[in-house]
Amino acid sequence: DFPEGDEGYHTYAELTDKLEQAASDHGDIAQLSSVGDSFEGRALHLLKISGNAAQDEDEPEVLFTCNQHAREHLTTEMCLRIVERFTDGYGSDPAITEFVDSREIYVIPTVNPDGAEYDISGGEYQGWRKNRQDQGTDVNRNWGYEWGCCGGSSDDPADETYRGTEAFSSPEAKAVADFVDSRVVGGAQQITAHIDFHTYSELVLWPYGYTSDDTAEGMTPEEAKRFADVGTEMAESNGYTPQQSSDLYITDGSINDWMWGEHKILSFTFEMYPASGGGIDGFYPPDEQIGPQTERNDEAVDILLREAGGTAASARS
Ligand code: 0X9
Ligand code: CA
Ligand code: CA
Ligand code: ZN
C-alpha cells in the first residue's frame, strides 16, 4: 500500500475498482477490457471512451498511456483524471460531450502494474523504475524502433535503463504494441495521436529520441514542425517546457519513436510535476498534488484531442 498520508494515490486494486465502476456507470460510452497481462499476470487495463463505445466507428482514435515507469505514480492518477473527466462530464459539459462523440479515446492507466505494486510494497517507497521480469527491464527502452541502436539504453540487466534481451521482450511493451498494431483497419492506423505520461521535470517531449537530428528517416521537416507546433501549444497551456526528446538526452527503444516511426502517430511524452529538485523524492509528491497537477493538463489533453482530427490540410485531403 501507499505510505501513510499518501492514500489519495490508487493501488492496482483500487484502480481496477475505479475502472470497473466507470464502465458500469457509463456503459454506453465506456468499455473496459485489457491489452494483455503483465509479467506477473496482472491485467493491463484498457478503457475505451466514445459514444457507442461498443462499436468501432469511423472516428479519430486517441491513446493515453501512463505508468511505464513504476515509481511515477502521479501518471496513473493523470490517466484516471482523463477517465473521470470524459465519463462524468459526458452529457453535461458540451466540450466533453463533443470530444466523446467525435473521438474514440483509449486509456491504459498502468502499463507497468507489477513495478508499481512492488514500488509501494511494505508501505514504503522502493524507488523502483523497471518492470519485474528477472532483474527488471526498462519498459521505455524495450520498444521495437531502432531498439538499442544508439547508446540510449543499457545491455546490463542490473542497470536502470536495461533494454531487455530483444525488442518487445517485456510482455508489457509487447501487449501495448500489439494493441496499437491491431488498430490498423483496412490498411490505415486508426490512432492518430498519443501521450505517454511520465514524471518528472515538467516537459513536453516529441520524437525522435534516438537521434539528436531534428529530421531523420521517417521525419520530414514539415512533420518535425508539426510536432514542435502542437508540443509548444500544449506546453503554453500547462507551463511545461517543450523540446525534442533527444535535446534532454538520447534514448533508444522508447515508446514515442515506435509510435511515430512505425505508425505515424503524433506521439508525445509529458514529464509531469515537479519541475526539478528532490532527486528520488521528486517521484513522490504528496497526494495533495494529485488534483492540481492532473487538472493542469486538461487543456493540453483537449488540444491533443483536437489535433487528432488532423491538420486543416490533411482533413481536406
Ligand atoms: O527516460 C525516460 O524514459 C523518460 N524520462 S523518465 O525520467 N520519466 O524516465 C524520458 C523519455 C523521453 N525520451 C527522451 N528523453 N529521449
Ligand atoms: Ca464512437
Ligand atoms: Ca474506429
Ligand atoms: Zn518515466
PDB file of N, CA and C and ligand atoms in Angstrom, residues 48-59 100-104, ligand 2:
ATOM      1  N   LYS A  48     -11.957   2.149 -23.092  1.00  0.00           N
ATOM      2  CA  LYS A  48     -12.338   2.906 -24.296  1.00  0.00           C
ATOM      3  C   LYS A  48     -13.502   3.818 -23.951  1.00  0.00           C
ATOM      4  N   ILE A  49     -13.376   5.088 -24.321  1.00  0.00           N
ATOM      5  CA  ILE A  49     -14.440   6.063 -24.078  1.00  0.00           C
ATOM      6  C   ILE A  49     -14.859   6.665 -25.420  1.00  0.00           C
ATOM      7  N   SER A  50     -16.121   6.492 -25.763  1.00  0.00           N
ATOM      8  CA  SER A  50     -16.653   7.065 -27.007  1.00  0.00           C
ATOM      9  C   SER A  50     -18.163   6.882 -27.024  1.00  0.00           C
ATOM     10  N   GLY A  51     -18.870   7.747 -27.727  1.00  0.00           N
ATOM     11  CA  GLY A  51     -20.281   7.478 -27.983  1.00  0.00           C
ATOM     12  C   GLY A  51     -20.378   6.133 -28.683  1.00  0.00           C
ATOM     13  N   ASN A  52     -21.338   5.297 -28.297  1.00  0.00           N
ATOM     14  CA  ASN A  52     -21.445   3.931 -28.852  1.00  0.00           C
ATOM     15  C   ASN A  52     -20.133   3.170 -28.702  1.00  0.00           C
ATOM     16  N   ALA A  53     -19.618   3.151 -27.487  1.00  0.00           N
ATOM     17  CA  ALA A  53     -18.287   2.581 -27.241  1.00  0.00           C
ATOM     18  C   ALA A  53     -18.157   1.133 -27.712  1.00  0.00           C
ATOM     19  N   ALA A  54     -19.260   0.423 -27.739  1.00  0.00           N
ATOM     20  CA  ALA A  54     -19.188  -0.993 -28.126  1.00  0.00           C
ATOM     21  C   ALA A  54     -18.908  -1.153 -29.615  1.00  0.00           C
ATOM     22  N   GLN A  55     -19.143  -0.080 -30.388  1.00  0.00           N
ATOM     23  CA  GLN A  55     -18.919  -0.182 -31.834  1.00  0.00           C
ATOM     24  C   GLN A  55     -17.628   0.497 -32.256  1.00  0.00           C
ATOM     25  N   ASP A  56     -16.985  -0.101 -33.255  1.00  0.00           N
ATOM     26  CA  ASP A  56     -15.804   0.515 -33.857  1.00  0.00           C
ATOM     27  C   ASP A  56     -16.296   1.472 -34.931  1.00  0.00           C
ATOM     28  N   GLU A  57     -16.424   2.744 -34.567  1.00  0.00           N
ATOM     29  CA  GLU A  57     -16.930   3.735 -35.516  1.00  0.00           C
ATOM     30  C   GLU A  57     -15.758   4.415 -36.225  1.00  0.00           C
ATOM     31  N   ASP A  58     -16.079   5.099 -37.294  1.00  0.00           N
ATOM     32  CA  ASP A  58     -15.045   5.749 -38.104  1.00  0.00           C
ATOM     33  C   ASP A  58     -14.757   7.136 -37.531  1.00  0.00           C
ATOM     34  N   GLU A  59     -14.053   7.152 -36.396  1.00  0.00           N
ATOM     35  CA  GLU A  59     -13.715   8.389 -35.694  1.00  0.00           C
ATOM     36  C   GLU A  59     -12.228   8.356 -35.356  1.00  0.00           C
ATOM     37  N   VAL A 100     -16.187  13.224 -26.821  1.00  0.00           N
ATOM     38  CA  VAL A 100     -16.532  11.799 -26.648  1.00  0.00           C
ATOM     39  C   VAL A 100     -17.336  11.287 -27.844  1.00  0.00           C
ATOM     40  N   ASP A 101     -18.182  12.148 -28.399  1.00  0.00           N
ATOM     41  CA  ASP A 101     -18.980  11.736 -29.550  1.00  0.00           C
ATOM     42  C   ASP A 101     -18.174  11.673 -30.847  1.00  0.00           C
ATOM     43  N   SER A 102     -17.089  12.435 -30.930  1.00  0.00           N
ATOM     44  CA  SER A 102     -16.372  12.533 -32.213  1.00  0.00           C
ATOM     45  C   SER A 102     -15.019  11.831 -32.219  1.00  0.00           C
ATOM     46  N   ARG A 103     -14.659  11.200 -31.113  1.00  0.00           N
ATOM     47  CA  ARG A 103     -13.366  10.503 -30.991  1.00  0.00           C
ATOM     48  C   ARG A 103     -13.591   9.129 -30.374  1.00  0.00           C
ATOM     49  N   GLU A 104     -12.577   8.263 -30.514  1.00  0.00           N
ATOM     50  CA  GLU A 104     -12.533   7.050 -29.715  1.00  0.00           C
ATOM     51  C   GLU A 104     -11.293   7.169 -28.841  1.00  0.00           C
TER      52      GLU A 104
HETATM   53 CA    CA B   2     -17.995   6.430 -31.161  1.00  0.00          CA
END
